[in-house]
Tab-separated table of C-alpha atoms and ligand atoms in Angstrom:
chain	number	residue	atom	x	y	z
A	1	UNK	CA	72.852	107.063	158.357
A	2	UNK	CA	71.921	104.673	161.242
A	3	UNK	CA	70.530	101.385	160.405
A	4	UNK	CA	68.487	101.079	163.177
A	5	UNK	CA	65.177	101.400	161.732
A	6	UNK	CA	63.131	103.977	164.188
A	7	UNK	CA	59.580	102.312	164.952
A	8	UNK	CA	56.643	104.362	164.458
A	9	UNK	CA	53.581	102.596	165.382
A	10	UNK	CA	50.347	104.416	164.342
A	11	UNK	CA	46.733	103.621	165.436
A	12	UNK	CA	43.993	104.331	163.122
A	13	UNK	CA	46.382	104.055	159.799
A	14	UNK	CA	43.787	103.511	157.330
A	15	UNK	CA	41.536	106.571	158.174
A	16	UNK	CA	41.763	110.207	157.077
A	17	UNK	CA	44.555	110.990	158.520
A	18	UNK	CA	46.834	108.635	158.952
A	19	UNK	CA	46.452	108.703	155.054
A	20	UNK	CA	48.583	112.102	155.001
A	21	UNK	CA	50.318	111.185	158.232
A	22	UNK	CA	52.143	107.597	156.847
A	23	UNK	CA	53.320	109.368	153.582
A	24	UNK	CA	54.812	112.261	154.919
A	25	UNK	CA	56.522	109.923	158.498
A	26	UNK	CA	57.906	107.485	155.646
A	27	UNK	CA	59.371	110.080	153.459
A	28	UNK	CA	61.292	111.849	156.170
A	29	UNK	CA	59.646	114.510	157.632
A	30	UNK	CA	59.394	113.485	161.293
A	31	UNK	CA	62.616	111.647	161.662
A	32	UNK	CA	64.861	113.954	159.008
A	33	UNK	CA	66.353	112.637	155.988
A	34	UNK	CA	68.934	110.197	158.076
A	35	UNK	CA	66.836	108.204	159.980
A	36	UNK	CA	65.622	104.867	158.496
A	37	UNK	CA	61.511	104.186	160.129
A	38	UNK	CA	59.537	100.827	160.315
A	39	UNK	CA	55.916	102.051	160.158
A	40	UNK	CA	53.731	99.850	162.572
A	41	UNK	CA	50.327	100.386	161.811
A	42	UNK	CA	47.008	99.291	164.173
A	43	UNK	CA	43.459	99.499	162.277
A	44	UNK	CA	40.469	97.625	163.520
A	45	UNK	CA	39.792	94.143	161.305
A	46	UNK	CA	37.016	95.874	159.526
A	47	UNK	CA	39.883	98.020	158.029
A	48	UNK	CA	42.617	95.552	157.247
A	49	UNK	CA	42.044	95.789	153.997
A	50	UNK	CA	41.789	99.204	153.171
A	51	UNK	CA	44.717	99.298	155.333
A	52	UNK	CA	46.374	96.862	153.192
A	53	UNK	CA	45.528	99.337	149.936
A	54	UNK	CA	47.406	102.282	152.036
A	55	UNK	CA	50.506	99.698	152.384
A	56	UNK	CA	50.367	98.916	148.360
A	57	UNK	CA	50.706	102.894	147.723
A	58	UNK	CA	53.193	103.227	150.259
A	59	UNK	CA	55.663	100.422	148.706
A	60	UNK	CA	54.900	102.416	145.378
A	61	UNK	CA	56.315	105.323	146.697
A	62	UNK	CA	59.541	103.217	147.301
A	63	UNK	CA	60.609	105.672	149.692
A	64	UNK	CA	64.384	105.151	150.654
A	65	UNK	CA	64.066	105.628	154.468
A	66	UNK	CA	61.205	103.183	154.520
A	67	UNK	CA	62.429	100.411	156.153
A	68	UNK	CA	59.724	97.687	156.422
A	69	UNK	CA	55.698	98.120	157.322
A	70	UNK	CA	53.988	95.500	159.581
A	71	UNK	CA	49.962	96.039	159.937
A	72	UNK	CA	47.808	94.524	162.802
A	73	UNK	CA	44.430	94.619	164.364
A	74	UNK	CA	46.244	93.475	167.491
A	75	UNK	CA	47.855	96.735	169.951
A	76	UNK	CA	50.121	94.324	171.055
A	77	UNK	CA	51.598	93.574	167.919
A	78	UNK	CA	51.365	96.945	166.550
A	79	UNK	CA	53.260	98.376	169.095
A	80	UNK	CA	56.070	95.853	169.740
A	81	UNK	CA	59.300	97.892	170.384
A	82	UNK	CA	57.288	100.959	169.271
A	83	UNK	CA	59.698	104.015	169.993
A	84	UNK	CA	56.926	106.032	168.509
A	85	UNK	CA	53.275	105.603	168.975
A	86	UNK	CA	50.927	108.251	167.645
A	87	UNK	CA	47.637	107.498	168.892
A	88	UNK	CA	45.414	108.550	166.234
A	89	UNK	CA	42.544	105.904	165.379
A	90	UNK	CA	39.342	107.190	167.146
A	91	UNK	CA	36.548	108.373	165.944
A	92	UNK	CA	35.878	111.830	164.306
A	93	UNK	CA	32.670	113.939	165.914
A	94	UNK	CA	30.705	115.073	162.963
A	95	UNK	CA	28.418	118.345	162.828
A	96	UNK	CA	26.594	119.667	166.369
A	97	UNK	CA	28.971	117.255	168.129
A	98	UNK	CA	31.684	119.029	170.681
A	99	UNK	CA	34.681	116.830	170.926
A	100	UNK	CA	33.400	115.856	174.589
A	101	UNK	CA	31.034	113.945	173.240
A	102	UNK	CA	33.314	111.196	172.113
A	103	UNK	CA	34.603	110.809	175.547
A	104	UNK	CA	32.376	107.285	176.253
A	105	UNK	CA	32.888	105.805	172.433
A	106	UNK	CA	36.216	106.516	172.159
A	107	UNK	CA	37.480	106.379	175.720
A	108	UNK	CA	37.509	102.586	176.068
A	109	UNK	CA	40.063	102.437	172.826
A	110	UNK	CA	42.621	104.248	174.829
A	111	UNK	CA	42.415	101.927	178.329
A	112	UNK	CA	43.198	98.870	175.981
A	113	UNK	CA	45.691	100.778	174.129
A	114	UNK	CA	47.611	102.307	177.213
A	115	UNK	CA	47.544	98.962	178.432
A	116	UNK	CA	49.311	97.144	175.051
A	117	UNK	CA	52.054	100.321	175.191
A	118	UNK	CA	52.677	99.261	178.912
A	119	UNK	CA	53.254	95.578	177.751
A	120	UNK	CA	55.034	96.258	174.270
A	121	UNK	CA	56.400	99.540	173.302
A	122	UNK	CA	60.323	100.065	173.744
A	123	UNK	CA	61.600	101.125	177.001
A	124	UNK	CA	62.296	105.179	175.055
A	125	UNK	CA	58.444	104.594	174.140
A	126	UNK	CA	57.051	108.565	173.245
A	127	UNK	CA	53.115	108.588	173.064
A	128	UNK	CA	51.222	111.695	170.729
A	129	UNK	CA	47.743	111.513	171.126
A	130	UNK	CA	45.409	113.203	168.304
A	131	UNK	CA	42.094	110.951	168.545
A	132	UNK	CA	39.489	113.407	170.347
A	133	UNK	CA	39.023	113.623	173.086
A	134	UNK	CA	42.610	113.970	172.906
A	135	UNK	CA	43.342	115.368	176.451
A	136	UNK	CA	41.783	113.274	178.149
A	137	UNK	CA	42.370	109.912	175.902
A	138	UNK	CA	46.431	110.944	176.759
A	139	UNK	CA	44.794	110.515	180.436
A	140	UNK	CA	43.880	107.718	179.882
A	141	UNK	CA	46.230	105.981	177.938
A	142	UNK	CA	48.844	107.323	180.410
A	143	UNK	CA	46.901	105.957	183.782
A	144	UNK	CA	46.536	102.239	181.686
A	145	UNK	CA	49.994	102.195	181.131
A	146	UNK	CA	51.979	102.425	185.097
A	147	UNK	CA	55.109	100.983	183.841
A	148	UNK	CA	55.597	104.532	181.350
A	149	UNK	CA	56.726	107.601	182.964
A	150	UNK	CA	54.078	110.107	182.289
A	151	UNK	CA	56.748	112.504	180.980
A	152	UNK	CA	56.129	109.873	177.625
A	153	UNK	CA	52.766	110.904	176.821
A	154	UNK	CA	51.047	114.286	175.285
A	155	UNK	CA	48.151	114.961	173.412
A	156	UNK	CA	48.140	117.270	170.568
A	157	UNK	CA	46.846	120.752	170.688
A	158	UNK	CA	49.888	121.750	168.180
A	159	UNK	CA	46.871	122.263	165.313
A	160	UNK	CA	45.812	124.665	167.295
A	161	UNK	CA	48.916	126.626	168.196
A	162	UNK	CA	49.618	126.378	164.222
A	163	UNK	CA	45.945	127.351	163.682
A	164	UNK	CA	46.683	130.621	165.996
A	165	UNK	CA	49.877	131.660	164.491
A	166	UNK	CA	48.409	131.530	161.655
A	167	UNK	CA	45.308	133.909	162.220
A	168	UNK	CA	48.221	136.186	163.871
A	169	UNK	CA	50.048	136.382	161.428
A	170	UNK	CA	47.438	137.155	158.769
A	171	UNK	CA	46.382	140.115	161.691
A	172	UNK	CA	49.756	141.542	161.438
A	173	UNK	CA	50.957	141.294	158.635
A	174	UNK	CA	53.982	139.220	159.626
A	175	UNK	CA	54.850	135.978	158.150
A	176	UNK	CA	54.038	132.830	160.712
A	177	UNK	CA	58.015	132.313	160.784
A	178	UNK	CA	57.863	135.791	162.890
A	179	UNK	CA	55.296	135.054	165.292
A	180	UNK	CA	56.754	133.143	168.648
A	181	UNK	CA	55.891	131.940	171.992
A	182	UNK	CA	52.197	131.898	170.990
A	183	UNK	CA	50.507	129.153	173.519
A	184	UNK	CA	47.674	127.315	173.981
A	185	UNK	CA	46.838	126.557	177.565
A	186	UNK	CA	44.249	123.681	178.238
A	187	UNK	CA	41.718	121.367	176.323
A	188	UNK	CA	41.710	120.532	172.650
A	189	UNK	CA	38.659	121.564	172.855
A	190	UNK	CA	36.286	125.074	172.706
A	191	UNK	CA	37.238	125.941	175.592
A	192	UNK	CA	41.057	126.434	174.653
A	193	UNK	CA	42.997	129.275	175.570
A	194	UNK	CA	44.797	130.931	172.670
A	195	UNK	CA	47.381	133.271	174.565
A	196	UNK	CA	48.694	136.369	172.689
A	197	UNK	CA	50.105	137.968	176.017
A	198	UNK	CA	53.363	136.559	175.750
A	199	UNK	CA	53.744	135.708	172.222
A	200	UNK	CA	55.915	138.175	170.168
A	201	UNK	CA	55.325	139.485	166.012
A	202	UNK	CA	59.021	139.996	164.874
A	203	UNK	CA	60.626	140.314	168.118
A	204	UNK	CA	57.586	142.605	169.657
A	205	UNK	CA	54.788	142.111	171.906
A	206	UNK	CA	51.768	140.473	169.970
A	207	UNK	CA	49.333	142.023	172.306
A	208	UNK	CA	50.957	145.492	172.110
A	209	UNK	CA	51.212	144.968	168.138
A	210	UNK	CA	47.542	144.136	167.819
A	211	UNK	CA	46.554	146.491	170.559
A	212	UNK	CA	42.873	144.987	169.827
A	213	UNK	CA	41.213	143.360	172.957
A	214	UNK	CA	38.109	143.331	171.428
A	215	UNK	CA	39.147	141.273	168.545
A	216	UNK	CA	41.249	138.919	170.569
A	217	UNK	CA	38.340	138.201	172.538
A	218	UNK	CA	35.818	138.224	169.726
A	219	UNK	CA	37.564	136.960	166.519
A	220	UNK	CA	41.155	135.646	167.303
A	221	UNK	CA	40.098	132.979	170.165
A	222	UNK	CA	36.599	132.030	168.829
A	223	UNK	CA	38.066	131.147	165.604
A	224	UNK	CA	41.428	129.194	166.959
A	225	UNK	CA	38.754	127.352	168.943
A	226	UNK	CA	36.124	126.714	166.957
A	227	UNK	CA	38.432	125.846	163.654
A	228	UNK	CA	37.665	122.311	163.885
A	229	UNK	CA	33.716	122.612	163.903
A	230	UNK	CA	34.764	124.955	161.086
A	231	UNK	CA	36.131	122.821	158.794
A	232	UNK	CA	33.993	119.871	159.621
A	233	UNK	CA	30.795	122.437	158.108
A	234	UNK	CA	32.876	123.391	155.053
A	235	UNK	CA	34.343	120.036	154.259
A	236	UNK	CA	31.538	117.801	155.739
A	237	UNK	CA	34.370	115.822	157.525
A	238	UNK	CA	37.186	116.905	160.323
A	239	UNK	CA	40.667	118.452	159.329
A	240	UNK	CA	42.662	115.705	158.099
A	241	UNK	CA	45.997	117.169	156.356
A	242	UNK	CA	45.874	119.971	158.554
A	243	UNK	CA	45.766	117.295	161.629
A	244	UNK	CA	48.608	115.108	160.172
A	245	UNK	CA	50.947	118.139	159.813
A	246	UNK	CA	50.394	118.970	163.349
A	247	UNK	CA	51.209	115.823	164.853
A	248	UNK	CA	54.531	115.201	162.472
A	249	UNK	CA	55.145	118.802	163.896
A	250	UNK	CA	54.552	118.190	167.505
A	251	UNK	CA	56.310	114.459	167.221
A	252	UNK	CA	59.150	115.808	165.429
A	253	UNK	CA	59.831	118.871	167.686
A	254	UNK	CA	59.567	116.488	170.654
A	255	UNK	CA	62.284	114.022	169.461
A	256	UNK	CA	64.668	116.806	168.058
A	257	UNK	CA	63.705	119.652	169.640
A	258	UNK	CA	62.442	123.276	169.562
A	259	UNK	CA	64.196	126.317	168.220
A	260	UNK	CA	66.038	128.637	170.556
A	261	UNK	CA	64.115	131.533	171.409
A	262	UNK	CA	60.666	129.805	170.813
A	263	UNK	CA	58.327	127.689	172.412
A	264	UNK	CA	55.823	125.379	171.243
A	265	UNK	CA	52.476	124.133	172.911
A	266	UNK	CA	51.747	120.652	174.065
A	267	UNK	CA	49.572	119.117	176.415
A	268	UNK	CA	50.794	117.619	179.219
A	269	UNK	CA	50.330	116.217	182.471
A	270	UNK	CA	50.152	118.793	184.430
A	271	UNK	CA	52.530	119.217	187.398
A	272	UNK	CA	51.116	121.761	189.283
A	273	UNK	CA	52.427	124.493	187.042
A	274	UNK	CA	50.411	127.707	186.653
A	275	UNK	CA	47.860	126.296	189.066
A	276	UNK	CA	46.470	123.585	187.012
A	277	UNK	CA	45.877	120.688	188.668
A	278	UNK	CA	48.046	117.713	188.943
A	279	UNK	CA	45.903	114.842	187.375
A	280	UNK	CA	45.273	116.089	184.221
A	281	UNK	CA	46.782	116.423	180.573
A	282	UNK	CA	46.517	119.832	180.068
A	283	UNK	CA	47.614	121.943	177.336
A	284	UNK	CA	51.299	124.448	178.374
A	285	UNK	CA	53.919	126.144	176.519
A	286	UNK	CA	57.286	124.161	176.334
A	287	UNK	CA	60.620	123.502	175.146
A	288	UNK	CA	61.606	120.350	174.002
A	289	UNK	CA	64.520	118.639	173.953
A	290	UNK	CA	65.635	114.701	173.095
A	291	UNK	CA	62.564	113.392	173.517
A	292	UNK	CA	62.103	115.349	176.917
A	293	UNK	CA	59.936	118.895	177.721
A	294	UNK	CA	59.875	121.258	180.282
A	295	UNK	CA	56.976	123.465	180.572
A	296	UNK	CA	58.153	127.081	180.711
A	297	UNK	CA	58.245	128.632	184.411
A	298	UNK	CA	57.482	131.750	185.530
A	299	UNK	CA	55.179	133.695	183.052
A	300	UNK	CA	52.865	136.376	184.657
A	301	UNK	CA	49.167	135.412	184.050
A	302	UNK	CA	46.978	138.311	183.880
A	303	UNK	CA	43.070	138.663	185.283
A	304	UNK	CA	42.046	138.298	181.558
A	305	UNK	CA	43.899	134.543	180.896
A	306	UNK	CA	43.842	133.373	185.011
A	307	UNK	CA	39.745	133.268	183.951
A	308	UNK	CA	40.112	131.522	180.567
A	309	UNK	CA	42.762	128.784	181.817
A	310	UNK	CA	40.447	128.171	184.729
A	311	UNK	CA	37.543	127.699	182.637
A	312	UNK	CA	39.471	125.140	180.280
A	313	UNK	CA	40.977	123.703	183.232
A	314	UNK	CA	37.552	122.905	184.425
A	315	UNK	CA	36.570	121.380	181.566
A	316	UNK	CA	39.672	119.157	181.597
A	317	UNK	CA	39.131	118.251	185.511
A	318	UNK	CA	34.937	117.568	184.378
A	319	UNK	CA	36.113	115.143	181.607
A	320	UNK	CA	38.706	114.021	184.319
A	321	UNK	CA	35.720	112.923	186.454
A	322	UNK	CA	33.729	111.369	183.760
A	323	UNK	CA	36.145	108.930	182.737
A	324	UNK	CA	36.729	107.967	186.664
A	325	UNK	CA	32.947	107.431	187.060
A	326	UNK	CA	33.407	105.304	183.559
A	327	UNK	CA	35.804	103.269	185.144
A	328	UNK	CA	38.466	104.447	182.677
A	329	UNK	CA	41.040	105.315	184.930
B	1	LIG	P1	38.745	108.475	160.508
B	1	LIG	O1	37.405	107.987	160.939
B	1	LIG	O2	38.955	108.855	159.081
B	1	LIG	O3	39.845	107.399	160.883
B	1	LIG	C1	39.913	106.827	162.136
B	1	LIG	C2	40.441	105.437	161.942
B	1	LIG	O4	40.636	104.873	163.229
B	1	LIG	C3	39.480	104.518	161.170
B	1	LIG	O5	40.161	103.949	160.068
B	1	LIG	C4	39.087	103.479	162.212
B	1	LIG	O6	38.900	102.190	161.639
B	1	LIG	C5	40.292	103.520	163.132
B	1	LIG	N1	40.030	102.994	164.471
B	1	LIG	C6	38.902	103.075	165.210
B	1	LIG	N2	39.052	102.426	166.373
B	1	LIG	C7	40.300	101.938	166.380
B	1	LIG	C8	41.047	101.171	167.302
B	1	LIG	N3	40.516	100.757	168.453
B	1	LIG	N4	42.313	100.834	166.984
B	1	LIG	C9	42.849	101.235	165.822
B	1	LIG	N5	42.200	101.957	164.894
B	1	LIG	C10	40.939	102.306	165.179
B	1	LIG	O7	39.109	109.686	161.479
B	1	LIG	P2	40.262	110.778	161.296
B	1	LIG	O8	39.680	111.935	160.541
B	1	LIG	O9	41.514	110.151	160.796
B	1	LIG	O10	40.427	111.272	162.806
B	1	LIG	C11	40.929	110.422	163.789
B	1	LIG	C12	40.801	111.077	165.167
B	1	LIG	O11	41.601	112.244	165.225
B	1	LIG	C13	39.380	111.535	165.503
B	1	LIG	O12	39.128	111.260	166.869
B	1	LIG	C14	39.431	113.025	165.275
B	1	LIG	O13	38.455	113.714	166.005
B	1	LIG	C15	40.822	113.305	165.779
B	1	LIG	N6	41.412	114.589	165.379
B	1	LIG	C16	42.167	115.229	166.315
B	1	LIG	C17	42.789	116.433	166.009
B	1	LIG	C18	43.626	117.162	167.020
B	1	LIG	O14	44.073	118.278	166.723
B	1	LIG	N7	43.881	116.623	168.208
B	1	LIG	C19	42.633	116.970	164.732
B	1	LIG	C20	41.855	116.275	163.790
B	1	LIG	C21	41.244	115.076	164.133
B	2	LIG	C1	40.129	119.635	164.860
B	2	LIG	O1	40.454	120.458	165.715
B	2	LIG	O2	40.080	119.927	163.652
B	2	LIG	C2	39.838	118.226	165.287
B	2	LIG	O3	39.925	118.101	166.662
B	2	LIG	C3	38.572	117.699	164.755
B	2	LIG	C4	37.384	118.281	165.490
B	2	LIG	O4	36.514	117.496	165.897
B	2	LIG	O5	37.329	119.498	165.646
């Protein structure tokens, strides 16, 4: 075992999710079951001391990887020497919102946040956003903070990959451990483009297994996309568990890497690749390695996905613009 402790600041610690993220980060599943973490953990003052109730329940889980917990209402603090920062703390749209909605409320958290990260975090820093907007909050963050190579910093639309392999695999028949290269190309948002074309059920073509357009256009992507709004009008609040798996997923696959043969999808800023724009954090399928991705090169888009990346793409460059005229970026 090393005895460097990893540090894994985490904004927002006291809400809904960071109350399933901290328990799961501290027991082992991001870093494995070698890797000693220091849990750094930002809330805003009103929730110091619920925060402080999270840090009596994790000390009673005397967890043996858990090597210290330091809480703040200061970024700079929280993120001192950060390795880690999951950008979480934001808040959560409730019903008839769409995620873009948050852009103005929760935009300004991310400016002063990129901007602590540029001053504090360790020089490795790796930033996850989940906090919606989450795209374009990575944007931001990422433009506040020069000094971080952009490489650093993704936003999570892993729930949604997870959410699609899921549906797929409850299509087919398969188990989820068969379904691979699924991606998700653009926005964490409705917009989103679940991508079947290249994605394989045990080794085979999805789209030739489902041989379905009509319910790939009418079920499978409507429900990937809308499966937020979804949960928010069953559970009268926004996936929380769900949400916290997906970002020890998409921080732990970063950091140690994805399986041969597979890919995973992140979001990204975009160089270029598959005409998206450069200036955006955009959603791609990638392969991860060390702390470092590459998006996959060379896939042939078809007429049917060219139109749906554009029209998430647009969305992303739109929410792009609105934080510029915010003075955000
Ligand atoms: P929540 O309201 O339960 O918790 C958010 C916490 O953030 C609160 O405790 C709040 O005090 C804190 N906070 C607010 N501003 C802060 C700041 N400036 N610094 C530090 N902490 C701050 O919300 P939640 O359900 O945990 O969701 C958090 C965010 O994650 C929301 O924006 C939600 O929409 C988003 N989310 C994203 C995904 C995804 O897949 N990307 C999935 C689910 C939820
Ligand atoms: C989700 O996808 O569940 C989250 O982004 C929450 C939301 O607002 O949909």
């Amino acid at each position: 075992m090393s005895n460097t402790p990893v540090k894994v600041a985490v904004t927002g610690a006291a809400g809904q999710i960071g109350y399933s993220l901290l328990f799961r980060i501290a027991s082992g599943a991001l870093l494995g079951p070698d890797t000693p973490v220091q849990l750094r953990l930002l809330e805003i003052t009103p929730a110091l001391k619920a925060l402080e109730g999270v840090v009596m329940e994790l000390d009673d889980c005397a967890f043996p990887l858990l090597a210290g917990v330091e809480t703040s209402d200061d970024a700079n603090v929280a993120f001192d020497g950060a390795n880690l920062a999951l950008l979480v703390g934001a808040r959560p749209r409730s019903k008839g919102m769409e995620r873009g909605d948050l852009l103005e409320a929760n935009g300004a958290i991310f400016t002063a946040q990129g901007k602590a990260l540029n001053a504090s975090a360790a020089s490795d820093v790796r930033v996850g956003v989940t906090g919606n907007p989450a795209n374009t909050n990575a944007l931001i963050a990422m433009r506040n903070a020069p000094d971080i190579p952009q490489e650093r910093f993704s936003a999570l639309t892993r729930l949604d990959h997870n959410r699609a392999i899921s549906q797929l695999a409850a299509k087919t028949g398969a188990a989820v451990t068969d379904i691979k290269k699924l991606t998700i190309w653009g926005n964490h948002s409705a917009t989103q483009y679940p991508d079947i074309f290249h994605a394989e059920v045990g080794g085979r073509n999805a789209a030739e297994v489902v041989d379905d357009q009509a319910w790939v256009e009418n079920d499978f992507i409507p429900t990937v996309a809308k499966r937020g709004a979804a949960i928010i009008e069953a559970r009268g609040s926004s996936s929380a568990a769900s949400a916290a798996s997906a970002t020890i997923d998409a921080a732990r696959d970063w950091l140690r890497g994805s399986a041969d043969g597979d890919w995973l999808s992140m979001a990204v800023a975009s160089d270029g690749s598959y005409d998206v724009p450069e200036g955006i954090v955009s959603s791609f399928p990638v392969t991860t390695k060390d702390g470092s991705y590459e998006i996959v090169q060379g896939l042939e888009i078809n007429e049917f996905s060219r139109g749906r990346i554009d029209a998430t793409v647009q969305e992303l460059t739109d929410e792009r613009d609105a934080v510029a005229s915010l003075g955000l970026i």
